[in-house]
Amino acid sequence: MTMRGLSALPLDDDLLDRVMTFCPTFGTLRAMVLVSKGFHRVFQTHPKSIMRAVAYNIVGPALPQALRLIRYPHPPPEDPIDMATTCPEDHEPSVFTDDEKKLLQDNAKVVQKLENIYSLTTKDRTSRTSLLTSEESWRFCRASYRIMLYCKLFPGNIYSFDELEDLDDVQIAKIRRQRTAVLNEYPTDELLEIFSVVKFIGGIFVEVNGGIDSSDDLDVLLSAGPAGAVSCWEDRDASGLDEDLLNLLDGDENNLFAGYFSLPFQNIWGTRNIKPPKEDEPASKYVLDQVNGANDTCSHCATPGGLALLTQANWDRQQILSTQLLKAKLKSNQTLTFPFAQAAGNLSDPEILGCFIAGFFAMSRRAPGFEDWEVGQSYCQPCLTKYLEEHAWIWWLQERVKTGWVPPEDCWYGYNCNTQTHKLAHAQQKNHLCVPTRGSV
Ligand SMILES: [Zn+2]
Ligand SMILES: [Zn+2]
């Protein structure tokens, strides 16, 4: 039914009110109110409850945490207890400003993306959209918004280098008391959810920036919070993070960030006299009731791999440098490496990488021993890499032939030929995208 049709009907106000509460975004609500007098009139009578309902549709049951995040005053109070209790999560329905609506929607997108990544890496590796149950999703989102607030209260880029150097122990101790007080507001089970999501975010930074080798650097990155983690995951590197924050990496020991989350947690476990979560236990148990495929093994070699196994939905977790995929000595044949890398495209882009790998599974010619590999199966990283290596050169040969390339005579030593790596003329005159017919030179 069109909007005009709806407004022309003698619908009662309760029904109009109810229809508005189903709007999935503030944009749809606005359009509805603007287009029909009936909706406009009813909206004016209870804007607060209708807006709250729409906000709930956007954010879900973590709305109290999402609202505290956007409404927390700036600058925050300095006293630790005031800081922890200001702008509580419980609140009455209220009207949303345009800025608040935008922030709410932007933050909800970040949390949704983070949940998708969490689901793929922690709950079920076969789907790129979250498969968390509603209860699990609620815990995850609640914790994520609280982490966002924490990172907003203690941002990584608040001090310049010079100011950081000037911070004395008394000031740092005060900031640490503030951090502990803010987290100490939450009951233990919900604090463990935060601990769990912090650990997951840390895992993203480590997975994406293979080079993180100090916990100090990880502490600095954690201050980038959920939005920083999502950006790192999507870009497959940290370059999208705030420059001031990146400048702090590899710096001298930075007391302000050391133990960014871990110190307050440690303080709180101590005061509450509870055992800290064990390092060797999966922290996901504080958020998830069940993990799918946790005991799955590689379809090829039967190595246990669980959620780390690679399949179509999560191929891009594997970071690939295209030329490394060329088999044997082909990697060092300069007449091949550059055009191959160009043909493969930017494999750090998850979509391009996904299509690239899918293409290998669609090939009619399979290397011996790999005939039964299927796109929907899951493989361990060494097996999948082997599969890609065995097929990359075949794919490249087929691609070149498709574009009209006529291969010169095959070199006897094929991809194992050593001469192709140091004699340009030989590399150009013979085809090396072929199986050796003689032993290696
Ligand atoms: Zn395997
Ligand atoms: Zn050769």
Short mmCIF file of C-alpha atoms and ligand atoms in Angstrom, two decimals:
data_model
loop_
_atom_site.label_atom_id
_atom_site.label_comp_id
_atom_site.label_asym_id
_atom_site.label_seq_id
_atom_site.Cartn_x
_atom_site.Cartn_y
_atom_site.Cartn_z
CA MET A 1 0.00 0.00 0.00
CA THR A 2 1.33 3.43 -0.82
CA MET A 3 1.79 6.11 1.81
CA ARG A 4 -0.94 8.22 0.21
CA GLY A 5 -3.29 5.23 0.33
CA LEU A 6 -2.50 4.69 3.99
CA SER A 7 -3.11 8.26 5.01
CA ALA A 8 -6.37 8.44 3.10
CA LEU A 9 -7.77 5.52 5.05
CA PRO A 10 -9.54 6.17 8.34
CA LEU A 11 -6.85 4.37 10.37
CA ASP A 12 -6.90 4.97 14.08
CA ASP A 13 -4.04 6.78 15.77
CA ASP A 14 -2.80 3.69 17.57
CA LEU A 15 -2.27 1.94 14.29
CA LEU A 16 -0.42 4.93 12.79
CA ASP A 17 1.72 5.06 15.90
CA ARG A 18 2.48 1.36 15.61
CA VAL A 19 3.34 1.60 11.91
CA MET A 20 5.88 4.34 12.68
CA THR A 21 7.54 2.25 15.37
CA PHE A 22 8.42 -0.33 12.69
CA CYS A 23 10.55 2.12 10.67
CA PRO A 24 13.99 0.54 10.16
CA THR A 25 15.80 3.91 10.02
CA PHE A 26 15.25 7.52 11.05
CA GLY A 27 15.19 8.35 7.34
CA THR A 28 12.10 6.22 6.74
CA LEU A 29 10.42 7.70 9.80
CA ARG A 30 11.14 11.20 8.56
CA ALA A 31 9.77 10.40 5.10
CA MET A 32 6.60 9.00 6.65
CA VAL A 33 6.05 12.01 8.88
CA LEU A 34 6.70 14.45 6.03
CA VAL A 35 4.42 12.76 3.54
CA SER A 36 1.28 12.29 5.60
CA LYS A 37 -0.65 14.60 7.87
CA GLY A 38 -2.00 11.68 9.87
CA PHE A 39 1.46 10.36 10.67
CA HIS A 40 2.68 13.89 11.37
CA ARG A 41 -0.09 14.52 13.86
CA VAL A 42 0.40 11.24 15.71
CA PHE A 43 4.18 11.66 15.71
CA GLN A 44 3.85 15.07 17.36
CA THR A 45 1.84 13.51 20.19
CA HIS A 46 4.53 10.98 21.16
CA PRO A 47 7.80 11.72 19.40
CA LYS A 48 9.88 10.26 22.24
CA SER A 49 8.43 6.77 22.28
CA ILE A 50 8.33 6.55 18.48
CA MET A 51 11.95 7.71 18.14
CA ARG A 52 13.02 5.32 20.83
CA ALA A 53 11.32 2.44 18.99
CA VAL A 54 13.11 3.35 15.75
CA ALA A 55 16.42 3.68 17.61
CA TYR A 56 15.78 0.19 19.00
CA ASN A 57 15.20 -1.13 15.48
CA ILE A 58 18.60 0.25 14.47
CA VAL A 59 20.62 -0.73 17.52
CA GLY A 60 18.72 -3.61 19.13
CA PRO A 61 18.71 -4.39 22.84
CA ALA A 62 22.11 -2.73 23.39
CA LEU A 63 20.36 0.64 22.92
CA PRO A 64 21.05 1.86 26.52
CA GLN A 65 24.80 1.35 25.95
CA ALA A 66 24.64 2.91 22.47
CA LEU A 67 22.86 5.96 23.85
CA ARG A 68 25.30 6.44 26.71
CA LEU A 69 28.12 6.36 24.16
CA ILE A 70 26.67 9.21 22.11
CA ARG A 71 25.36 11.27 25.03
CA TYR A 72 28.30 11.09 27.38
CA PRO A 73 29.35 14.74 27.98
CA HIS A 74 32.57 16.12 26.65
CA PRO A 75 34.96 16.85 28.32
CA PRO A 76 34.30 14.07 30.84
CA PRO A 77 34.40 14.77 34.59
CA GLU A 78 37.82 14.16 36.11
CA ASP A 79 36.90 12.52 39.37
CA PRO A 80 37.02 8.74 38.78
CA ILE A 81 33.68 8.00 40.43
CA ASP A 82 31.93 10.90 38.65
CA MET A 83 33.43 9.70 35.41
CA ALA A 84 32.13 6.19 36.01
CA THR A 85 28.60 7.23 36.94
CA THR A 86 27.91 10.18 34.66
CA CYS A 87 25.20 9.74 32.02
CA PRO A 88 24.03 6.29 33.17
CA GLU A 89 22.82 3.71 30.69
CA ASP A 90 19.28 3.71 32.12
CA HIS A 91 17.34 6.65 30.83
CA GLU A 92 13.87 7.86 29.93
CA PRO A 93 12.70 7.98 26.30
CA SER A 94 13.76 11.26 24.74
CA VAL A 95 13.87 13.15 21.48
CA PHE A 96 16.93 12.56 19.30
CA THR A 97 18.76 15.41 17.61
CA ASP A 98 19.89 14.99 14.01
CA ASP A 99 23.51 14.60 15.18
CA GLU A 100 22.50 11.91 17.62
CA LYS A 101 20.56 10.01 14.97
CA LYS A 102 23.55 10.05 12.67
CA LEU A 103 25.98 8.96 15.39
CA LEU A 104 23.65 6.21 16.50
CA GLN A 105 23.36 4.86 12.96
CA ASP A 106 27.10 5.18 12.24
CA ASN A 107 28.04 3.41 15.47
CA ALA A 108 25.46 0.69 14.83
CA LYS A 109 27.12 0.04 11.45
CA VAL A 110 30.53 -0.34 13.11
CA VAL A 111 29.17 -2.72 15.72
CA GLN A 112 27.31 -4.73 13.07
CA LYS A 113 30.47 -5.07 10.98
CA LEU A 114 32.46 -6.05 14.05
CA GLU A 115 29.85 -8.67 14.91
CA ASN A 116 30.10 -10.11 11.39
CA ILE A 117 33.87 -10.43 11.78
CA TYR A 118 33.43 -11.91 15.24
CA SER A 119 30.95 -14.45 13.94
CA LEU A 120 33.19 -15.45 11.02
CA THR A 121 36.29 -15.85 13.17
CA THR A 122 34.80 -17.05 16.43
CA LYS A 123 31.31 -18.53 15.94
CA ASP A 124 30.99 -20.02 12.45
CA ARG A 125 33.55 -19.74 9.65
CA THR A 126 31.06 -20.47 6.86
CA SER A 127 29.14 -17.18 6.86
CA ARG A 128 30.21 -13.59 6.36
CA THR A 129 27.12 -12.30 8.13
CA SER A 130 26.66 -12.90 11.81
CA LEU A 131 25.18 -16.21 12.93
CA LEU A 132 25.18 -15.21 16.60
CA THR A 133 21.95 -16.05 18.42
CA SER A 134 19.98 -13.03 19.64
CA GLU A 135 21.27 -13.59 23.17
CA GLU A 136 24.90 -13.87 22.01
CA SER A 137 24.51 -10.84 19.78
CA TRP A 138 23.13 -8.81 22.66
CA ARG A 139 26.13 -9.67 24.86
CA PHE A 140 28.53 -8.89 22.04
CA CYS A 141 26.95 -5.55 21.12
CA ARG A 142 26.56 -4.44 24.74
CA ALA A 143 30.26 -5.09 25.32
CA SER A 144 31.25 -3.42 22.04
CA TYR A 145 29.42 -0.17 22.86
CA ARG A 146 30.98 -0.13 26.31
CA ILE A 147 34.42 -0.59 24.78
CA MET A 148 33.68 2.26 22.39
CA LEU A 149 32.78 4.50 25.33
CA TYR A 150 35.95 3.49 27.15
CA CYS A 151 38.06 4.29 24.08
CA LYS A 152 36.26 7.62 23.74
CA LEU A 153 37.00 8.49 27.38
CA PHE A 154 40.65 7.42 27.08
CA PRO A 155 41.55 8.13 23.48
CA GLY A 156 44.92 7.24 22.01
CA ASN A 157 45.42 10.58 20.33
CA ILE A 158 44.55 12.95 23.17
CA TYR A 159 48.13 13.92 23.99
CA SER A 160 50.87 15.13 21.73
CA PHE A 161 54.29 13.52 21.94
CA ASP A 162 55.58 16.33 24.13
CA GLU A 163 52.59 16.20 26.43
CA LEU A 164 53.02 12.45 26.77
CA GLU A 165 56.60 12.91 27.81
CA ASP A 166 55.55 15.50 30.36
CA LEU A 167 52.92 13.31 31.98
CA ASP A 168 54.17 12.46 35.44
CA ASP A 169 53.48 9.36 37.49
CA VAL A 170 50.79 11.12 39.51
CA GLN A 171 48.83 12.01 36.38
CA ILE A 172 49.21 8.54 34.93
CA ALA A 173 48.08 6.99 38.22
CA LYS A 174 45.00 9.21 38.14
CA ILE A 175 44.11 8.14 34.59
CA ARG A 176 44.53 4.52 35.63
CA ARG A 177 42.15 5.07 38.55
CA GLN A 178 39.64 6.60 36.14
CA ARG A 179 39.90 3.58 33.82
CA THR A 180 39.40 1.14 36.67
CA ALA A 181 36.43 3.11 38.00
CA VAL A 182 34.72 3.22 34.60
CA LEU A 183 34.98 -0.55 34.13
CA ASN A 184 34.18 -1.24 37.78
CA GLU A 185 30.62 -0.01 37.17
CA TYR A 186 29.75 -3.23 35.34
CA PRO A 187 28.73 -6.50 36.98
CA THR A 188 31.27 -9.31 36.71
CA ASP A 189 29.53 -11.35 34.00
CA GLU A 190 29.21 -8.27 31.79
CA LEU A 191 32.79 -7.31 32.54
CA LEU A 192 33.86 -10.74 31.31
CA GLU A 193 31.95 -10.05 28.08
CA ILE A 194 34.00 -6.86 27.70
CA PHE A 195 37.18 -8.79 28.45
CA SER A 196 36.17 -11.31 25.78
CA VAL A 197 35.48 -8.70 23.09
CA VAL A 198 38.69 -6.79 23.94
CA LYS A 199 40.61 -10.02 23.43
CA PHE A 200 38.90 -10.54 20.08
CA ILE A 201 39.70 -6.97 18.97
CA GLY A 202 43.32 -7.48 20.01
CA GLY A 203 43.31 -10.65 17.91
CA ILE A 204 42.23 -8.66 14.85
CA PHE A 205 45.11 -6.21 15.30
CA VAL A 206 47.56 -9.08 15.66
CA GLU A 207 46.18 -11.01 12.68
CA VAL A 208 46.18 -8.00 10.39
CA ASN A 209 49.48 -6.47 11.52
CA GLY A 210 51.61 -9.58 11.65
CA GLY A 211 54.43 -7.35 12.88
CA ILE A 212 53.03 -6.52 16.32
CA ASP A 213 55.53 -8.01 18.67
CA SER A 214 55.15 -5.95 21.77
CA SER A 215 52.22 -5.79 24.13
CA ASP A 216 52.85 -2.01 24.33
CA ASP A 217 52.00 -1.65 20.66
CA LEU A 218 48.92 -3.79 21.10
CA ASP A 219 47.81 -1.57 24.00
CA VAL A 220 48.16 1.50 21.78
CA LEU A 221 46.14 -0.17 19.00
CA LEU A 222 43.42 -1.26 21.42
CA SER A 223 42.70 2.40 22.08
CA ALA A 224 41.46 2.58 18.46
CA GLY A 225 38.55 0.43 19.66
CA PRO A 226 35.93 -1.33 17.54
CA ALA A 227 36.02 1.25 14.71
CA GLY A 228 39.80 0.88 14.43
CA ALA A 229 39.55 -2.90 14.44
CA VAL A 230 36.94 -2.87 11.66
CA SER A 231 39.02 -0.49 9.56
CA CYS A 232 42.14 -2.67 10.03
CA TRP A 233 40.22 -5.78 9.09
CA GLU A 234 38.75 -4.22 5.96
CA ASP A 235 42.05 -2.69 4.81
CA ARG A 236 44.11 -5.66 5.95
CA ASP A 237 46.52 -3.18 7.56
CA ALA A 238 46.63 -0.39 10.13
CA SER A 239 47.19 2.48 7.70
CA GLY A 240 43.62 3.77 8.09
CA LEU A 241 44.07 4.44 11.80
CA ASP A 242 44.60 7.87 13.27
CA GLU A 243 48.07 9.12 12.39
CA ASP A 244 48.81 10.39 15.90
CA LEU A 245 48.06 6.95 17.22
CA LEU A 246 50.23 5.22 14.64
CA ASN A 247 53.08 7.53 15.60
CA LEU A 248 52.96 6.07 19.09
CA LEU A 249 53.78 2.59 17.79
CA ASP A 250 57.35 1.44 18.12
CA GLY A 251 57.89 4.39 20.46
CA ASP A 252 59.72 4.29 23.73
CA GLU A 253 57.95 2.62 26.56
CA ASN A 254 54.66 4.37 26.87
CA ASN A 255 53.31 4.25 30.38
CA LEU A 256 50.01 5.85 29.56
CA PHE A 257 48.92 3.00 27.31
CA ALA A 258 50.66 0.11 29.07
CA GLY A 259 47.92 -2.20 30.39
CA TYR A 260 45.25 -0.08 28.67
CA PHE A 261 42.57 -2.67 29.48
CA SER A 262 44.55 -5.31 31.31
CA LEU A 263 45.50 -3.19 34.33
CA PRO A 264 41.95 -2.12 35.20
CA PHE A 265 40.78 -5.73 34.73
CA GLN A 266 43.55 -6.95 37.00
CA ASN A 267 42.59 -4.34 39.64
CA ILE A 268 38.94 -5.32 39.48
CA TRP A 269 39.49 -9.10 39.62
CA GLY A 270 41.66 -8.39 42.68
CA THR A 271 39.14 -6.17 44.52
CA ARG A 272 36.24 -8.46 43.73
CA ASN A 273 38.31 -11.42 44.80
CA ILE A 274 37.58 -13.44 41.70
CA LYS A 275 39.90 -15.60 39.66
CA PRO A 276 41.05 -13.84 36.48
CA PRO A 277 40.03 -15.56 33.23
CA LYS A 278 42.60 -18.19 32.23
CA GLU A 279 44.89 -17.25 29.38
CA ASP A 280 44.62 -20.65 27.70
CA GLU A 281 40.81 -20.77 27.70
CA PRO A 282 38.88 -19.26 24.81
CA ALA A 283 37.50 -15.93 25.99
CA SER A 284 34.61 -16.38 23.55
CA LYS A 285 32.86 -18.55 26.16
CA TYR A 286 31.77 -15.36 27.93
CA VAL A 287 29.81 -14.28 24.85
CA LEU A 288 28.95 -17.45 22.95
CA ASP A 289 26.80 -20.36 24.10
CA GLN A 290 27.92 -22.49 21.20
CA VAL A 291 30.64 -22.48 18.52
CA ASN A 292 29.92 -24.17 15.20
CA GLY A 293 32.65 -26.30 13.66
CA ALA A 294 35.07 -25.92 16.59
CA ASN A 295 36.31 -29.49 16.12
CA ASP A 296 36.35 -29.56 12.32
CA THR A 297 39.41 -30.90 10.56
CA CYS A 298 41.03 -30.11 7.20
CA SER A 299 39.14 -31.88 4.40
CA HIS A 300 42.47 -32.85 2.83
CA CYS A 301 44.91 -33.78 5.58
CA ALA A 302 42.56 -34.11 8.58
CA THR A 303 44.60 -31.71 10.72
CA PRO A 304 42.35 -30.16 13.39
CA GLY A 305 41.71 -26.52 12.60
CA GLY A 306 38.24 -25.53 13.78
CA LEU A 307 37.40 -21.91 13.08
CA ALA A 308 40.83 -21.23 11.60
CA LEU A 309 40.20 -23.58 8.66
CA LEU A 310 39.76 -21.77 5.38
CA THR A 311 36.67 -21.93 3.23
CA GLN A 312 34.89 -19.70 0.75
CA ALA A 313 33.52 -17.27 3.37
CA ASN A 314 36.88 -16.61 5.03
CA TRP A 315 39.51 -17.07 2.31
CA ASP A 316 40.60 -13.50 2.75
CA ARG A 317 41.94 -14.30 6.24
CA GLN A 318 44.89 -15.74 4.39
CA GLN A 319 47.26 -12.99 3.33
CA ILE A 320 48.65 -13.74 -0.09
CA LEU A 321 51.44 -12.21 -2.08
CA SER A 322 50.58 -13.21 -5.62
CA THR A 323 54.08 -13.98 -6.89
CA GLN A 324 54.67 -16.37 -4.01
CA LEU A 325 51.96 -18.52 -5.55
CA LEU A 326 53.99 -19.24 -8.66
CA LYS A 327 55.35 -22.75 -8.48
CA ALA A 328 59.01 -23.60 -7.95
CA LYS A 329 61.47 -21.45 -9.96
CA LEU A 330 58.68 -19.55 -11.74
CA LYS A 331 58.70 -17.16 -8.74
CA SER A 332 62.10 -15.90 -9.84
CA ASN A 333 61.36 -15.64 -13.57
CA GLN A 334 61.10 -11.90 -14.05
CA THR A 335 59.36 -12.18 -17.40
CA LEU A 336 56.46 -13.83 -15.53
CA THR A 337 56.25 -12.32 -12.07
CA PHE A 338 55.17 -8.81 -12.99
CA PRO A 339 52.48 -9.70 -15.56
CA PHE A 340 51.24 -12.45 -13.23
CA ALA A 341 50.89 -10.02 -10.32
CA GLN A 342 49.02 -7.63 -12.62
CA ALA A 343 46.68 -10.34 -13.84
CA ALA A 344 46.01 -11.53 -10.29
CA GLY A 345 45.04 -8.01 -9.19
CA ASN A 346 45.14 -6.53 -5.72
CA LEU A 347 44.86 -9.64 -3.58
CA SER A 348 44.71 -7.63 -0.38
CA ASP A 349 41.18 -6.70 -1.45
CA PRO A 350 39.00 -9.46 0.06
CA GLU A 351 36.60 -9.51 -2.91
CA ILE A 352 39.36 -9.76 -5.51
CA LEU A 353 41.07 -12.47 -3.48
CA GLY A 354 37.78 -14.35 -3.14
CA CYS A 355 37.15 -14.32 -6.92
CA PHE A 356 40.78 -15.24 -7.59
CA ILE A 357 40.68 -18.33 -5.37
CA ALA A 358 37.18 -19.29 -6.58
CA GLY A 359 38.60 -19.24 -10.13
CA PHE A 360 41.08 -21.96 -9.17
CA PHE A 361 38.27 -24.18 -7.99
CA ALA A 362 36.33 -23.58 -11.22
CA MET A 363 39.22 -24.72 -13.45
CA SER A 364 38.60 -27.82 -15.54
CA ARG A 365 42.28 -28.79 -15.44
CA ARG A 366 43.32 -29.84 -11.97
CA ALA A 367 46.81 -30.74 -10.82
CA PRO A 368 47.17 -34.47 -10.06
CA GLY A 369 46.01 -35.35 -6.55
CA PHE A 370 43.62 -32.40 -6.27
CA GLU A 371 40.75 -33.65 -8.42
CA ASP A 372 38.33 -34.02 -5.51
CA TRP A 373 38.84 -30.57 -3.96
CA GLU A 374 35.61 -28.62 -3.63
CA VAL A 375 34.92 -24.97 -3.11
CA GLY A 376 32.60 -25.58 -0.15
CA GLN A 377 35.08 -27.69 1.81
CA SER A 378 37.42 -26.35 4.51
CA TYR A 379 41.17 -26.68 4.36
CA CYS A 380 44.06 -25.88 6.64
CA GLN A 381 46.29 -23.02 5.58
CA PRO A 382 49.26 -25.15 4.37
CA CYS A 383 46.95 -27.37 2.27
CA LEU A 384 45.13 -24.42 0.69
CA THR A 385 48.44 -22.69 -0.06
CA LYS A 386 49.68 -25.88 -1.72
CA TYR A 387 46.50 -26.05 -3.79
CA LEU A 388 46.93 -22.46 -4.91
CA GLU A 389 50.59 -23.04 -5.81
CA GLU A 390 49.77 -26.13 -7.82
CA HIS A 391 47.12 -24.26 -9.79
CA ALA A 392 48.36 -20.67 -10.10
CA TRP A 393 50.67 -21.40 -13.02
CA ILE A 394 48.01 -23.48 -14.82
CA TRP A 395 45.54 -20.63 -14.39
CA TRP A 396 48.12 -18.13 -15.63
CA LEU A 397 48.89 -20.29 -18.70
CA GLN A 398 45.19 -20.56 -19.54
CA GLU A 399 44.63 -16.83 -19.02
CA ARG A 400 47.50 -15.91 -21.35
CA VAL A 401 46.38 -18.32 -24.05
CA LYS A 402 42.85 -16.89 -23.78
CA THR A 403 44.21 -13.46 -24.65
CA GLY A 404 45.94 -14.77 -27.79
CA TRP A 405 49.36 -15.65 -26.41
CA VAL A 406 51.08 -18.45 -28.33
CA PRO A 407 53.53 -20.19 -26.01
CA PRO A 408 57.04 -20.75 -27.40
CA GLU A 409 58.50 -24.24 -27.22
CA ASP A 410 58.35 -25.80 -23.73
CA CYS A 411 61.59 -25.82 -21.79
CA TRP A 412 62.48 -29.40 -20.82
CA TYR A 413 62.85 -28.39 -17.22
CA GLY A 414 59.52 -26.58 -17.09
CA TYR A 415 58.75 -24.71 -13.86
CA ASN A 416 61.85 -26.22 -12.22
CA CYS A 417 64.23 -24.64 -14.74
CA ASN A 418 66.98 -22.73 -12.99
CA THR A 419 68.20 -20.96 -16.12
CA GLN A 420 64.94 -18.95 -16.37
CA THR A 421 65.90 -17.20 -13.13
CA HIS A 422 69.11 -15.64 -14.42
CA LYS A 423 69.11 -15.74 -18.23
CA LEU A 424 66.58 -13.31 -19.58
CA ALA A 425 66.94 -14.52 -23.18
CA HIS A 426 66.21 -18.12 -22.15
CA ALA A 427 63.28 -17.00 -20.00
CA GLN A 428 61.83 -15.21 -23.02
CA GLN A 429 62.55 -17.86 -25.67
CA LYS A 430 61.11 -20.89 -23.86
CA ASN A 431 57.83 -21.57 -22.16
CA HIS A 432 58.21 -22.45 -18.50
CA LEU A 433 54.53 -22.71 -17.60
CA CYS A 434 54.73 -26.46 -18.08
CA VAL A 435 55.51 -29.70 -16.24
CA PRO A 436 59.21 -30.67 -16.42
CA THR A 437 60.03 -33.54 -18.74
CA ARG A 438 63.62 -33.85 -17.50
CA GLY A 439 65.34 -33.61 -14.13
CA SER A 440 66.29 -30.22 -12.78
CA VAL A 441 69.30 -28.22 -13.96
ZN ZN B 1 45.37 -29.73 5.54
ZN ZN B 2 64.30 -23.33 -19.06
#
